[in-house]
Amino acid sequence: MLMPKRVKWRKQQRGRMSGKELRGVEISFGDLGLQALEPCWMTQRQIEAARRTIVRFVKRKGKMWVRVFPDKPVTKKAAETRMGKGKGAVDHYVAVIKPGRIILEIGGLEEDQAREALRLAAYKLPIKTQIIGRRDLTATASTEG
Amino acid sequence: MIEQIELNVQPRTVVGKQVKALRRAGDVPAVLYSRHGEPVILQANNRELLRVLTRAGGSRLVKLNIAGAPEAPMALVREVQREPIKGTVLHVDFFGVSMTEAIKVEVPIRYDGVSPAVTRNEGVLIHAMDSIEIECLPGDLIDTIAIDVSTLDKVGDVIRVSDLRVPATVKLLADDETTVARISYLAGEEVEAPTGTEAVVAEPEVIKKGKTEEEAEE
């Protein structure tokens, strides 16, 4: 499961997810990508499930890039614990996703195959997404997922 | 002879947050700057601008017909700012060029043909570069650089910058040894981890502040 190897602080505050993402919003490696349309905390399990779906679908063809990493620790208090007594223990890690962020990229496949793989992967994610192609200097918004 | 691309633009008076109203009205803010002279702020019709951007890209000269100006400067599209989700154009930078001064331009690379290794399902073609920086006079600009990937016969074959063919008037600025395209191994088959018995999740190491004991002794 994806998680950081080393952290500066074991626990974090929750923070806010307002506005749109400004970085990581363009396809950088592959031909098609899955772009988030809503904000969310994407867990390590959700990212792994989407990745596995693509790996299973494309077999040994093509190449895939996961553009997000769950580096934010989420804490949870043990069941039936009274409030107080400090912050709970780290339960899992999430990636903070804001609208516009490219989550997955895929390359080296036929377009219809790549679209199908991303469509199936999108089912594993907790937010609405769209499939987009490369937007170089000239291209306009190309696709809807 | 390559067809001349022209764009009608108007001088802009609206700046700052007020340009939002400009965009709502169907215009896109733009700026024209060059090595010599002051920058000029402009606005262009969105639909006309999109048509020009599609044809010109970043590597073809555009003649800017500025309303009320005596001359129509030649320019390159330097940067296009887009809204990240819808992809609508928010702002365009034009770089005015002098026809006697060499310029540096990013030119897209076009991949022609199909690699036999990909056809045989042995590897996957990786486009390491989508564009490359060149230096030349504006009159000698080229639209694209085409490379034939059908020469990549087996996994590990690469096309380097030194393999690219360009006219003598054009200088490639990337290092000769830089990889442009290569055939990479296919992803290995995944072995599914047994479900139910998940491996014990290791805790991440916490970076400690200050010197460690060994460092302190030194």
CSV table of C-alpha atoms in Angstrom, one decimal:
chain,number,residue,atom,x,y,z
A,1,MET,CA,0.0,0.0,0.0
A,2,LEU,CA,1.2,3.5,-0.8
A,3,MET,CA,2.5,5.5,2.2
A,4,PRO,CA,5.4,7.8,2.9
A,5,LYS,CA,8.7,6.2,4.0
A,6,ARG,CA,9.8,9.1,6.2
A,7,VAL,CA,7.7,11.9,7.7
A,8,LYS,CA,8.6,15.0,9.5
A,9,TRP,CA,5.6,14.9,11.8
A,10,ARG,CA,3.6,11.8,12.6
A,11,LYS,CA,0.1,13.6,12.7
A,12,GLN,CA,-1.3,16.5,10.8
A,13,GLN,CA,-4.2,18.9,11.1
A,14,ARG,CA,-7.1,18.5,8.6
A,15,GLY,CA,-6.8,21.6,6.5
A,16,ARG,CA,-9.1,22.9,3.8
A,17,MET,CA,-9.7,21.9,0.2
A,18,SER,CA,-11.0,25.2,-1.3
A,19,GLY,CA,-10.6,26.2,-4.9
A,20,LYS,CA,-9.2,24.4,-7.9
A,21,GLU,CA,-5.8,22.7,-8.3
A,22,LEU,CA,-3.2,24.8,-10.1
A,23,ARG,CA,-0.4,22.3,-10.3
A,24,GLY,CA,-0.5,18.7,-11.8
A,25,VAL,CA,-3.4,19.7,-14.1
A,26,GLU,CA,-1.8,18.8,-17.4
A,27,ILE,CA,-1.0,15.4,-18.9
A,28,SER,CA,2.8,15.1,-18.6
A,29,PHE,CA,3.8,11.5,-19.4
A,30,GLY,CA,1.0,9.5,-21.1
A,31,ASP,CA,-1.5,10.1,-23.8
A,32,LEU,CA,-4.7,10.2,-21.8
A,33,GLY,CA,-5.4,10.9,-18.1
A,34,LEU,CA,-8.1,10.9,-15.5
A,35,GLN,CA,-8.8,14.4,-14.1
A,36,ALA,CA,-10.6,15.0,-10.8
A,37,LEU,CA,-13.7,17.3,-11.0
A,38,GLU,CA,-14.4,17.4,-7.2
A,39,PRO,CA,-12.3,17.8,-4.1
A,40,CYS,CA,-11.7,14.7,-1.8
A,41,TRP,CA,-9.3,12.9,0.4
A,42,MET,CA,-8.3,9.9,-1.7
A,43,THR,CA,-7.2,7.0,0.4
A,44,GLN,CA,-4.3,4.7,-0.3
A,45,ARG,CA,-6.8,1.9,-0.9
A,46,GLN,CA,-8.8,3.8,-3.5
A,47,ILE,CA,-5.7,4.7,-5.4
A,48,GLU,CA,-4.4,1.2,-5.3
A,49,ALA,CA,-7.8,-0.2,-6.4
A,50,ALA,CA,-7.9,2.1,-9.4
A,51,ARG,CA,-4.3,1.2,-10.3
A,52,ARG,CA,-5.0,-2.5,-10.1
A,53,THR,CA,-8.1,-2.2,-12.3
A,54,ILE,CA,-5.9,-0.6,-15.0
A,55,VAL,CA,-3.2,-3.2,-14.7
A,56,ARG,CA,-5.7,-6.0,-14.9
A,57,PHE,CA,-7.5,-4.5,-17.9
A,58,VAL,CA,-4.4,-3.7,-20.0
A,59,LYS,CA,-2.5,-6.9,-19.1
A,60,ARG,CA,1.1,-6.2,-20.1
A,61,LYS,CA,0.5,-3.5,-22.7
A,62,GLY,CA,1.1,0.2,-22.3
A,63,LYS,CA,2.3,2.2,-19.4
A,64,MET,CA,0.6,3.8,-16.5
A,65,TRP,CA,1.6,6.7,-14.2
A,66,VAL,CA,0.0,7.4,-10.8
A,67,ARG,CA,0.2,11.2,-10.3
A,68,VAL,CA,-1.0,11.4,-6.8
A,69,PHE,CA,0.5,10.1,-3.5
A,70,PRO,CA,-1.2,9.6,-0.2
A,71,ASP,CA,1.1,11.6,2.1
A,72,LYS,CA,-1.4,13.0,4.6
A,73,PRO,CA,-1.9,10.9,7.7
A,74,VAL,CA,-5.5,10.5,9.0
A,75,THR,CA,-6.0,9.7,12.7
A,76,LYS,CA,-8.8,7.8,14.3
A,77,LYS,CA,-9.7,7.2,17.9
A,78,ALA,CA,-10.2,3.6,19.0
A,79,ALA,CA,-13.8,2.4,19.2
A,80,GLU,CA,-15.8,3.2,22.4
A,81,THR,CA,-13.2,5.7,23.6
A,82,ARG,CA,-14.3,8.8,25.5
A,83,MET,CA,-13.4,12.1,24.0
A,84,GLY,CA,-10.3,13.9,25.0
A,85,LYS,CA,-7.0,12.3,26.0
A,86,GLY,CA,-5.3,13.6,22.9
A,87,LYS,CA,-5.4,12.9,19.2
A,88,GLY,CA,-6.0,9.4,18.0
A,89,ALA,CA,-3.5,7.1,16.3
A,90,VAL,CA,-2.7,7.3,12.6
A,91,ASP,CA,-5.2,5.1,10.8
A,92,HIS,CA,-4.4,5.5,7.1
A,93,TYR,CA,-3.0,8.0,4.6
A,94,VAL,CA,-4.8,10.1,2.0
A,95,ALA,CA,-3.9,12.2,-1.0
A,96,VAL,CA,-5.6,15.7,-0.9
A,97,ILE,CA,-7.3,16.1,-4.3
A,98,LYS,CA,-8.7,19.3,-5.6
A,99,PRO,CA,-10.7,19.8,-8.9
A,100,GLY,CA,-8.4,19.7,-11.9
A,101,ARG,CA,-5.8,17.3,-10.5
A,102,ILE,CA,-4.6,14.6,-12.9
A,103,ILE,CA,-4.9,11.3,-10.9
A,104,LEU,CA,-3.8,8.7,-13.4
A,105,GLU,CA,-2.1,8.8,-16.8
A,106,ILE,CA,-1.9,6.0,-19.4
A,107,GLY,CA,0.1,5.7,-22.6
A,108,GLY,CA,1.2,3.3,-25.3
A,109,LEU,CA,-2.3,1.9,-25.9
A,110,GLU,CA,-5.0,2.3,-28.5
A,111,GLU,CA,-7.2,5.2,-27.6
A,112,ASP,CA,-10.4,3.2,-27.1
A,113,GLN,CA,-8.6,0.7,-24.9
A,114,ALA,CA,-7.0,3.5,-22.8
A,115,ARG,CA,-10.4,5.2,-22.4
A,116,GLU,CA,-12.0,1.9,-21.3
A,117,ALA,CA,-9.2,1.3,-18.8
A,118,LEU,CA,-9.6,4.8,-17.3
A,119,ARG,CA,-13.4,4.5,-17.3
A,120,LEU,CA,-13.1,1.3,-15.2
A,121,ALA,CA,-10.6,2.8,-12.9
A,122,ALA,CA,-12.9,5.9,-12.3
A,123,TYR,CA,-15.4,3.6,-10.7
A,124,LYS,CA,-13.0,2.9,-7.9
A,125,LEU,CA,-12.6,6.5,-7.0
A,126,PRO,CA,-14.9,8.5,-4.7
A,127,ILE,CA,-15.3,11.5,-7.0
A,128,LYS,CA,-16.5,12.6,-10.5
A,129,THR,CA,-13.7,12.6,-13.0
A,130,GLN,CA,-13.2,13.3,-16.7
A,131,ILE,CA,-10.8,11.7,-19.2
A,132,ILE,CA,-8.6,14.3,-20.9
A,133,GLY,CA,-6.0,14.2,-23.6
A,134,ARG,CA,-2.9,16.3,-24.0
A,135,ARG,CA,-3.5,20.0,-24.1
A,136,ASP,CA,-0.4,21.5,-25.8
A,137,LEU,CA,-0.2,25.1,-26.8
A,138,THR,CA,-2.8,24.7,-29.4
A,139,ALA,CA,-5.3,22.0,-28.3
A,140,THR,CA,-8.6,22.9,-26.7
A,141,ALA,CA,-10.3,20.8,-24.0
A,142,SER,CA,-10.5,17.5,-25.9
A,143,THR,CA,-12.7,15.0,-24.1
A,144,GLU,CA,-15.3,14.3,-21.6
A,145,GLY,CA,-15.3,11.2,-19.4
B,1,MET,CA,5.1,28.9,-49.4
B,2,ILE,CA,3.5,28.6,-46.0
B,3,GLU,CA,0.2,30.4,-45.7
B,4,GLN,CA,0.4,33.6,-43.6
B,5,ILE,CA,-1.6,33.4,-40.4
B,6,GLU,CA,-3.3,36.7,-39.3
B,7,LEU,CA,-5.1,37.7,-36.2
B,8,ASN,CA,-7.1,40.9,-35.6
B,9,VAL,CA,-6.5,42.3,-32.1
B,10,GLN,CA,-7.5,45.5,-30.3
B,11,PRO,CA,-5.5,47.5,-27.8
B,12,ARG,CA,-6.8,46.8,-24.3
B,13,THR,CA,-7.5,49.3,-21.6
B,14,VAL,CA,-9.0,46.9,-19.0
B,15,VAL,CA,-6.5,45.4,-16.6
B,16,GLY,CA,-6.5,43.4,-13.3
B,17,LYS,CA,-9.7,41.7,-12.1
B,18,GLN,CA,-11.8,43.6,-14.6
B,19,VAL,CA,-10.6,41.3,-17.4
B,20,LYS,CA,-13.2,38.8,-16.1
B,21,ALA,CA,-15.9,41.0,-17.6
B,22,LEU,CA,-13.9,41.0,-20.9
B,23,ARG,CA,-13.9,37.2,-20.9
B,24,ARG,CA,-17.6,37.1,-20.3
B,25,ALA,CA,-18.1,39.3,-23.3
B,26,GLY,CA,-16.2,36.8,-25.5
B,27,ASP,CA,-12.8,38.4,-25.6
B,28,VAL,CA,-9.5,37.0,-24.4
B,29,PRO,CA,-6.8,39.3,-22.8
B,30,ALA,CA,-3.4,39.0,-24.4
B,31,VAL,CA,0.0,40.7,-24.3
B,32,LEU,CA,2.6,41.4,-27.0
B,33,TYR,CA,6.2,41.8,-25.8
B,34,SER,CA,9.5,41.7,-27.6
B,35,ARG,CA,13.2,42.2,-26.9
B,36,HIS,CA,13.0,45.8,-28.0
B,37,GLY,CA,10.2,48.1,-27.1
B,38,GLU,CA,7.5,48.2,-24.4
B,39,PRO,CA,4.9,45.5,-23.9
B,40,VAL,CA,1.4,46.2,-25.4
B,41,ILE,CA,-1.7,44.8,-23.8
B,42,LEU,CA,-4.3,43.5,-26.2
B,43,GLN,CA,-7.5,41.7,-26.5
B,44,ALA,CA,-8.8,39.3,-29.2
B,45,ASN,CA,-12.0,37.6,-30.0
B,46,ASN,CA,-12.1,34.2,-28.4
B,47,ARG,CA,-13.3,32.2,-31.4
B,48,GLU,CA,-10.9,33.9,-33.8
B,49,LEU,CA,-8.1,33.4,-31.4
B,50,LEU,CA,-8.8,29.6,-31.0
B,51,ARG,CA,-8.8,29.2,-34.7
B,52,VAL,CA,-5.4,30.9,-35.0
B,53,LEU,CA,-4.0,29.0,-32.0
B,54,THR,CA,-5.0,25.6,-33.6
B,55,ARG,CA,-3.2,26.5,-36.8
B,56,ALA,CA,-0.2,28.4,-35.5
B,57,GLY,CA,0.8,26.4,-32.4
B,58,GLY,CA,3.9,27.8,-30.8
B,59,SER,CA,6.1,27.5,-33.8
B,60,ARG,CA,4.5,29.5,-36.6
B,61,LEU,CA,4.6,33.2,-37.0
B,62,VAL,CA,1.3,35.2,-36.6
B,63,LYS,CA,0.7,38.6,-38.1
B,64,LEU,CA,-1.0,40.7,-35.5
B,65,ASN,CA,-3.3,43.3,-37.1
B,66,ILE,CA,-3.6,45.8,-34.1
B,67,ALA,CA,-6.6,48.1,-34.6
B,68,GLY,CA,-5.3,51.7,-35.1
B,69,ALA,CA,-1.7,50.7,-35.3
B,70,PRO,CA,0.3,51.6,-38.4
B,71,GLU,CA,2.3,48.4,-38.5
B,72,ALA,CA,1.3,44.8,-38.1
B,73,PRO,CA,4.1,43.0,-36.0
B,74,MET,CA,5.0,39.4,-36.5
B,75,ALA,CA,4.8,37.3,-33.3
B,76,LEU,CA,5.0,33.8,-31.9
B,77,VAL,CA,2.5,32.4,-29.4
B,78,ARG,CA,4.7,32.1,-26.3
B,79,GLU,CA,2.3,31.0,-23.6
B,80,VAL,CA,-1.4,30.0,-23.4
B,81,GLN,CA,-3.0,30.1,-19.9
B,82,ARG,CA,-5.9,27.7,-19.7
B,83,GLU,CA,-8.6,27.1,-17.1
B,84,PRO,CA,-7.6,23.6,-15.7
B,85,ILE,CA,-10.9,21.8,-16.0
B,86,LYS,CA,-12.7,23.3,-19.0
B,87,GLY,CA,-9.6,24.1,-20.9
B,88,THR,CA,-10.9,27.6,-22.0
B,89,VAL,CA,-8.2,30.1,-22.9
B,90,LEU,CA,-7.7,32.7,-20.1
B,91,HIS,CA,-4.7,34.7,-21.5
B,92,VAL,CA,-2.2,34.5,-24.4
B,93,ASP,CA,1.4,35.8,-24.5
B,94,PHE,CA,2.7,36.9,-28.0
B,95,PHE,CA,6.4,37.3,-28.5
B,96,GLY,CA,7.2,39.9,-31.1
B,97,VAL,CA,10.1,38.9,-33.3
B,98,SER,CA,12.5,40.8,-35.5
B,99,MET,CA,13.1,39.0,-38.8
B,100,THR,CA,16.9,39.6,-38.5
B,101,GLU,CA,17.4,38.3,-35.0
B,102,ALA,CA,17.7,34.6,-34.1
B,103,ILE,CA,15.1,33.3,-31.8
B,104,LYS,CA,14.6,30.2,-29.6
B,105,VAL,CA,11.4,28.3,-30.1
B,106,GLU,CA,9.9,25.0,-28.8
B,107,VAL,CA,9.0,22.9,-31.9
B,108,PRO,CA,6.7,19.8,-31.5
B,109,ILE,CA,8.1,16.4,-32.5
B,110,ARG,CA,5.8,14.3,-34.7
B,111,TYR,CA,6.1,10.5,-34.4
B,112,ASP,CA,5.6,8.8,-37.8
B,113,GLY,CA,5.2,5.1,-38.4
B,114,VAL,CA,4.8,2.1,-36.0
B,115,SER,CA,7.7,0.4,-34.4
B,116,PRO,CA,7.9,-3.4,-35.2
B,117,ALA,CA,8.6,-4.1,-31.5
B,118,VAL,CA,5.3,-2.6,-30.6
B,119,THR,CA,3.5,-4.5,-33.4
B,120,ARG,CA,5.0,-7.7,-32.0
B,121,ASN,CA,3.8,-6.8,-28.5
B,122,GLU,CA,7.4,-6.9,-27.2
B,123,GLY,CA,7.6,-3.4,-25.9
B,124,VAL,CA,5.9,0.0,-25.6
B,125,LEU,CA,7.0,3.2,-27.3
B,126,ILE,CA,7.9,5.9,-24.9
B,127,HIS,CA,7.8,9.5,-26.1
B,128,ALA,CA,10.6,11.0,-24.0
B,129,MET,CA,10.2,14.4,-25.7
B,130,ASP,CA,7.1,15.9,-27.2
B,131,SER,CA,8.9,19.1,-28.3
B,132,ILE,CA,12.5,20.3,-28.7
B,133,GLU,CA,14.0,23.8,-28.5
B,134,ILE,CA,15.6,25.1,-31.6
B,135,GLU,CA,17.4,28.3,-32.5
B,136,CYS,CA,17.0,30.0,-36.0
B,137,LEU,CA,15.9,33.1,-37.8
B,138,PRO,CA,12.2,33.7,-37.8
B,139,GLY,CA,12.1,33.2,-41.6
B,140,ASP,CA,13.6,29.7,-41.2
B,141,LEU,CA,11.2,28.4,-38.6
B,142,ILE,CA,9.9,24.9,-39.0
B,143,ASP,CA,6.4,23.7,-37.9
B,144,THR,CA,7.4,20.3,-36.6
B,145,ILE,CA,10.2,17.8,-36.6
B,146,ALA,CA,9.2,14.4,-37.9
B,147,ILE,CA,10.9,11.2,-36.7
B,148,ASP,CA,10.3,7.7,-38.1
B,149,VAL,CA,9.8,5.3,-35.2
B,150,SER,CA,9.6,2.2,-37.5
B,151,THR,CA,13.4,2.1,-37.2
B,152,LEU,CA,13.0,1.1,-33.5
B,153,ASP,CA,13.1,-2.7,-34.0
B,154,LYS,CA,13.7,-4.1,-30.6
B,155,VAL,CA,13.3,-3.3,-26.9
B,156,GLY,CA,16.0,-0.9,-25.8
B,157,ASP,CA,16.4,0.8,-29.1
B,158,VAL,CA,16.4,4.6,-28.8
B,159,ILE,CA,16.2,7.7,-31.0
B,160,ARG,CA,18.5,10.4,-29.8
B,161,VAL,CA,18.6,14.2,-30.5
B,162,SER,CA,21.6,13.5,-32.8
B,163,ASP,CA,19.3,11.3,-35.0
B,164,LEU,CA,16.9,14.2,-35.8
B,165,ARG,CA,17.1,15.6,-39.3
B,166,VAL,CA,16.6,19.4,-39.5
B,167,PRO,CA,17.6,22.0,-42.1
B,168,ALA,CA,21.1,23.5,-41.9
B,169,THR,CA,19.7,26.9,-40.9
B,170,VAL,CA,18.1,25.4,-37.7
B,171,LYS,CA,20.2,24.6,-34.6
B,172,LEU,CA,19.0,22.1,-32.1
B,173,LEU,CA,19.6,23.3,-28.5
B,174,ALA,CA,19.1,20.0,-26.7
B,175,ASP,CA,22.1,17.8,-25.9
B,176,ASP,CA,22.9,15.3,-28.7
B,177,GLU,CA,22.8,12.3,-26.4
B,178,THR,CA,19.3,13.1,-25.0
B,179,THR,CA,16.7,10.4,-25.7
B,180,VAL,CA,13.8,11.4,-27.9
B,181,ALA,CA,12.0,8.1,-28.1
B,182,ARG,CA,12.7,4.6,-26.9
B,183,ILE,CA,11.2,1.2,-26.7
B,184,SER,CA,10.7,0.2,-23.1
B,185,TYR,CA,9.8,-3.2,-21.6
B,186,LEU,CA,6.1,-4.0,-21.1
B,187,ALA,CA,4.9,-3.8,-17.5
B,188,GLY,CA,5.5,-7.1,-15.7
B,189,GLU,CA,2.5,-9.3,-14.7
B,190,GLU,CA,1.4,-8.5,-11.2
B,191,VAL,CA,1.3,-11.3,-8.6
B,192,GLU,CA,-1.9,-10.8,-6.6
B,193,ALA,CA,-1.3,-10.6,-2.9
B,194,PRO,CA,-3.4,-13.1,-0.9
B,195,THR,CA,-6.5,-11.3,0.4
B,196,GLY,CA,-7.5,-11.4,4.1
B,197,THR,CA,-4.0,-11.8,5.4
B,198,GLU,CA,-2.7,-8.3,4.7
B,199,ALA,CA,0.9,-7.6,5.5
B,200,VAL,CA,1.6,-5.7,8.6
B,201,VAL,CA,1.8,-2.0,7.6
B,202,ALA,CA,5.1,-0.5,8.7
B,203,GLU,CA,5.0,2.9,10.3
B,204,PRO,CA,6.9,5.7,8.5
B,205,GLU,CA,10.1,6.8,10.1
B,206,VAL,CA,9.8,10.2,11.8
B,207,ILE,CA,12.6,12.6,10.9
B,208,LYS,CA,14.2,13.7,14.2
B,209,LYS,CA,15.3,17.2,14.9
B,210,GLY,CA,18.8,18.1,15.8
B,211,LYS,CA,22.0,16.0,15.5
B,212,THR,CA,22.0,12.3,16.1
B,213,GLU,CA,24.3,10.9,18.9
B,214,GLU,CA,27.0,9.8,16.3
B,215,GLU,CA,27.0,13.3,14.7
B,216,ALA,CA,27.2,15.0,18.1
B,217,GLU,CA,30.3,12.9,19.0
B,218,GLU,CA,32.1,14.1,15.9
